[in-house]
């Protein structure tokens, strides 16, 4: 099992930026996928972005392309989400999820992921 810890959430004005981090620990891994989801109370969890752990291939929700950038640092076992031009409707709890294995299996489905962080709140004021 992998332990995931998110950080970097907070309050930002509309148009501002935040950088979220997700640090993974608990086992060694060289391939798999890490993903960001977000959730607003009363709504389903929404796919944000995913990255192949060994290849670094990035995938985004169509609506977020161009504003959000996902990256990872394998040496630190950490994934990042750079969020720019934030809007009030970006406000949510952001979760990181991971599925490590023999290949980079990237999915936008939350039920495909084995390990989850506790979430970090992002609030965007208008």
PDB file of C-alpha atoms in Angstrom:
ATOM      1  CA  UNK A   1       0.000   0.000   0.000  1.00  0.00           C
ATOM      2  CA  UNK A   2       1.126   3.523  -0.798  1.00  0.00           C
ATOM      3  CA  UNK A   3       0.618   6.417   1.585  1.00  0.00           C
ATOM      4  CA  UNK A   4      -0.285   9.684  -0.141  1.00  0.00           C
ATOM      5  CA  UNK A   5      -0.192  13.145   1.385  1.00  0.00           C
ATOM      6  CA  UNK A   6      -1.458  16.228  -0.438  1.00  0.00           C
ATOM      7  CA  UNK A   7      -0.418  19.778   0.320  1.00  0.00           C
ATOM      8  CA  UNK A   8      -0.570  23.217  -1.205  1.00  0.00           C
ATOM      9  CA  UNK A   9      -4.251  23.973  -1.043  1.00  0.00           C
ATOM     10  CA  UNK A  10      -5.565  27.242   0.271  1.00  0.00           C
ATOM     11  CA  UNK A  11      -7.435  30.414  -0.524  1.00  0.00           C
ATOM     12  CA  UNK A  12      -6.635  32.309  -3.701  1.00  0.00           C
ATOM     13  CA  UNK A  13      -8.286  35.096  -5.625  1.00  0.00           C
ATOM     14  CA  UNK A  14      -9.809  34.412  -9.000  1.00  0.00           C
ATOM     15  CA  UNK A  15      -7.097  34.602 -11.637  1.00  0.00           C
ATOM     16  CA  UNK A  16      -4.448  33.465  -9.206  1.00  0.00           C
ATOM     17  CA  UNK A  17      -2.378  30.305  -9.051  1.00  0.00           C
ATOM     18  CA  UNK A  18      -1.741  27.426  -6.693  1.00  0.00           C
ATOM     19  CA  UNK A  19       0.586  24.465  -6.812  1.00  0.00           C
ATOM     20  CA  UNK A  20      -0.557  21.254  -5.206  1.00  0.00           C
ATOM     21  CA  UNK A  21       1.794  18.480  -4.215  1.00  0.00           C
ATOM     22  CA  UNK A  22       1.196  14.816  -3.508  1.00  0.00           C
ATOM     23  CA  UNK A  23       3.973  12.906  -1.809  1.00  0.00           C
ATOM     24  CA  UNK A  24       3.944   9.125  -2.004  1.00  0.00           C
ATOM     25  CA  UNK A  25       5.624   6.757   0.435  1.00  0.00           C
ATOM     26  CA  UNK A  26       5.376   3.232   1.728  1.00  0.00           C
ATOM     27  CA  UNK A  27       6.829   1.164  -1.050  1.00  0.00           C
ATOM     28  CA  UNK A  28       9.172   1.400  -3.973  1.00  0.00           C
ATOM     29  CA  UNK A  29       7.629   1.885  -7.376  1.00  0.00           C
ATOM     30  CA  UNK A  30       8.914   2.573 -10.848  1.00  0.00           C
ATOM     31  CA  UNK A  31       5.746   2.528 -12.917  1.00  0.00           C
ATOM     32  CA  UNK A  32       2.060   3.152 -12.578  1.00  0.00           C
ATOM     33  CA  UNK A  33      -0.099   6.239 -12.554  1.00  0.00           C
ATOM     34  CA  UNK A  34      -0.889   9.122 -10.272  1.00  0.00           C
ATOM     35  CA  UNK A  35      -3.959  11.239 -10.708  1.00  0.00           C
ATOM     36  CA  UNK A  36      -5.717  14.295  -9.382  1.00  0.00           C
ATOM     37  CA  UNK A  37      -9.438  14.289  -8.768  1.00  0.00           C
ATOM     38  CA  UNK A  38     -11.573  16.983  -7.222  1.00  0.00           C
ATOM     39  CA  UNK A  39     -14.899  16.991  -5.485  1.00  0.00           C
ATOM     40  CA  UNK A  40     -17.439  19.582  -4.486  1.00  0.00           C
ATOM     41  CA  UNK A  41     -19.960  18.711  -1.758  1.00  0.00           C
ATOM     42  CA  UNK A  42     -23.030  17.124  -3.257  1.00  0.00           C
ATOM     43  CA  UNK A  43     -21.334  16.312  -6.554  1.00  0.00           C
ATOM     44  CA  UNK A  44     -19.468  13.335  -7.921  1.00  0.00           C
ATOM     45  CA  UNK A  45     -15.709  13.218  -7.831  1.00  0.00           C
ATOM     46  CA  UNK A  46     -14.298  14.689 -11.038  1.00  0.00           C
ATOM     47  CA  UNK A  47     -11.169  13.687 -12.938  1.00  0.00           C
ATOM     48  CA  UNK A  48      -8.652  16.518 -13.233  1.00  0.00           C
ATOM     49  CA  UNK A  49      -5.378  15.147 -14.589  1.00  0.00           C
ATOM     50  CA  UNK A  50      -3.226  12.037 -14.583  1.00  0.00           C
ATOM     51  CA  UNK A  51       0.378  11.187 -15.253  1.00  0.00           C
ATOM     52  CA  UNK A  52       2.184   8.002 -16.146  1.00  0.00           C
ATOM     53  CA  UNK A  53       4.794   7.446 -13.495  1.00  0.00           C
ATOM     54  CA  UNK A  54       7.569   6.052 -15.674  1.00  0.00           C
ATOM     55  CA  UNK A  55       6.833   7.903 -18.926  1.00  0.00           C
ATOM     56  CA  UNK A  56       5.602  11.206 -17.575  1.00  0.00           C
ATOM     57  CA  UNK A  57       2.804  11.196 -20.138  1.00  0.00           C
ATOM     58  CA  UNK A  58       0.145  13.624 -18.993  1.00  0.00           C
ATOM     59  CA  UNK A  59      -3.601  13.526 -19.491  1.00  0.00           C
ATOM     60  CA  UNK A  60      -6.144  16.204 -18.666  1.00  0.00           C
ATOM     61  CA  UNK A  61      -9.839  16.746 -18.399  1.00  0.00           C
ATOM     62  CA  UNK A  62     -10.720  18.613 -21.572  1.00  0.00           C
ATOM     63  CA  UNK A  63     -12.164  21.548 -19.682  1.00  0.00           C
ATOM     64  CA  UNK A  64      -8.898  22.127 -17.796  1.00  0.00           C
ATOM     65  CA  UNK A  65      -6.353  21.892 -20.575  1.00  0.00           C
ATOM     66  CA  UNK A  66      -4.228  24.992 -20.829  1.00  0.00           C
ATOM     67  CA  UNK A  67      -4.779  26.119 -17.239  1.00  0.00           C
ATOM     68  CA  UNK A  68      -3.599  23.106 -15.233  1.00  0.00           C
ATOM     69  CA  UNK A  69      -0.293  21.277 -15.573  1.00  0.00           C
ATOM     70  CA  UNK A  70       0.507  17.944 -13.964  1.00  0.00           C
ATOM     71  CA  UNK A  71       4.068  16.821 -13.373  1.00  0.00           C
ATOM     72  CA  UNK A  72       6.050  14.442 -11.203  1.00  0.00           C
ATOM     73  CA  UNK A  73       9.473  14.137  -9.682  1.00  0.00           C
ATOM     74  CA  UNK A  74      10.388  10.473  -9.512  1.00  0.00           C
ATOM     75  CA  UNK A  75      13.378  11.176  -7.285  1.00  0.00           C
ATOM     76  CA  UNK A  76      11.077  12.681  -4.662  1.00  0.00           C
ATOM     77  CA  UNK A  77       8.128  10.352  -5.277  1.00  0.00           C
ATOM     78  CA  UNK A  78       6.017  13.458  -5.616  1.00  0.00           C
ATOM     79  CA  UNK A  79       3.369  14.584  -8.065  1.00  0.00           C
ATOM     80  CA  UNK A  80       2.382  18.200  -8.646  1.00  0.00           C
ATOM     81  CA  UNK A  81      -0.540  20.111 -10.055  1.00  0.00           C
ATOM     82  CA  UNK A  82       0.129  23.663 -11.165  1.00  0.00           C
ATOM     83  CA  UNK A  83      -3.166  25.506 -11.380  1.00  0.00           C
ATOM     84  CA  UNK A  84      -3.261  28.867 -13.128  1.00  0.00           C
ATOM     85  CA  UNK A  85      -6.024  31.343 -13.911  1.00  0.00           C
ATOM     86  CA  UNK A  86      -8.119  29.847 -11.165  1.00  0.00           C
ATOM     87  CA  UNK A  87     -11.853  30.433 -11.226  1.00  0.00           C
ATOM     88  CA  UNK A  88     -14.460  30.153  -8.490  1.00  0.00           C
ATOM     89  CA  UNK A  89     -15.738  26.926 -10.041  1.00  0.00           C
ATOM     90  CA  UNK A  90     -12.303  25.362  -9.511  1.00  0.00           C
ATOM     91  CA  UNK A  91     -12.936  25.433  -5.775  1.00  0.00           C
ATOM     92  CA  UNK A  92     -13.107  21.899  -4.419  1.00  0.00           C
ATOM     93  CA  UNK A  93     -11.293  19.356  -2.329  1.00  0.00           C
ATOM     94  CA  UNK A  94      -8.488  18.021  -4.474  1.00  0.00           C
ATOM     95  CA  UNK A  95      -7.447  14.409  -3.999  1.00  0.00           C
ATOM     96  CA  UNK A  96      -4.485  12.528  -5.338  1.00  0.00           C
ATOM     97  CA  UNK A  97      -4.745   8.868  -6.160  1.00  0.00           C
ATOM     98  CA  UNK A  98      -2.253   6.255  -7.242  1.00  0.00           C
ATOM     99  CA  UNK A  99      -2.073   2.881  -8.852  1.00  0.00           C
ATOM    100  CA  UNK A 100       1.408   1.461  -9.029  1.00  0.00           C
ATOM    101  CA  UNK A 101       2.225  -1.681 -10.938  1.00  0.00           C
ATOM    102  CA  UNK A 102       4.250  -3.119 -13.756  1.00  0.00           C
ATOM    103  CA  UNK A 103       2.979  -0.666 -16.352  1.00  0.00           C
ATOM    104  CA  UNK A 104       1.747   2.913 -16.512  1.00  0.00           C
ATOM    105  CA  UNK A 105      -2.007   2.291 -16.469  1.00  0.00           C
ATOM    106  CA  UNK A 106      -3.630   5.705 -16.568  1.00  0.00           C
ATOM    107  CA  UNK A 107      -7.354   6.020 -16.063  1.00  0.00           C
ATOM    108  CA  UNK A 108      -9.838   8.837 -15.534  1.00  0.00           C
ATOM    109  CA  UNK A 109     -12.030   6.549 -13.428  1.00  0.00           C
ATOM    110  CA  UNK A 110     -11.708   6.899  -9.681  1.00  0.00           C
ATOM    111  CA  UNK A 111     -12.563   3.236  -9.093  1.00  0.00           C
ATOM    112  CA  UNK A 112      -9.378   2.232 -10.902  1.00  0.00           C
ATOM    113  CA  UNK A 113      -7.126   3.633  -8.173  1.00  0.00           C
ATOM    114  CA  UNK A 114      -5.967   1.782  -5.106  1.00  0.00           C
ATOM    115  CA  UNK A 115      -4.550   4.469  -2.882  1.00  0.00           C
ATOM    116  CA  UNK A 116      -5.864   7.902  -1.975  1.00  0.00           C
ATOM    117  CA  UNK A 117      -4.725  10.952  -0.086  1.00  0.00           C
ATOM    118  CA  UNK A 118      -6.799  12.782   2.481  1.00  0.00           C
ATOM    119  CA  UNK A 119      -7.487  15.732   0.187  1.00  0.00           C
ATOM    120  CA  UNK A 120      -6.551  19.398   0.233  1.00  0.00           C
ATOM    121  CA  UNK A 121      -9.062  22.230   0.054  1.00  0.00           C
ATOM    122  CA  UNK A 122      -8.815  24.810  -2.702  1.00  0.00           C
ATOM    123  CA  UNK A 123     -10.953  27.918  -2.305  1.00  0.00           C
ATOM    124  CA  UNK A 124     -11.163  30.579  -4.997  1.00  0.00           C
ATOM    125  CA  UNK A 125     -12.659  33.960  -4.148  1.00  0.00           C
ATOM    126  CA  UNK A 126     -14.313  36.058  -6.814  1.00  0.00           C
TER     127      UNK A 126
END
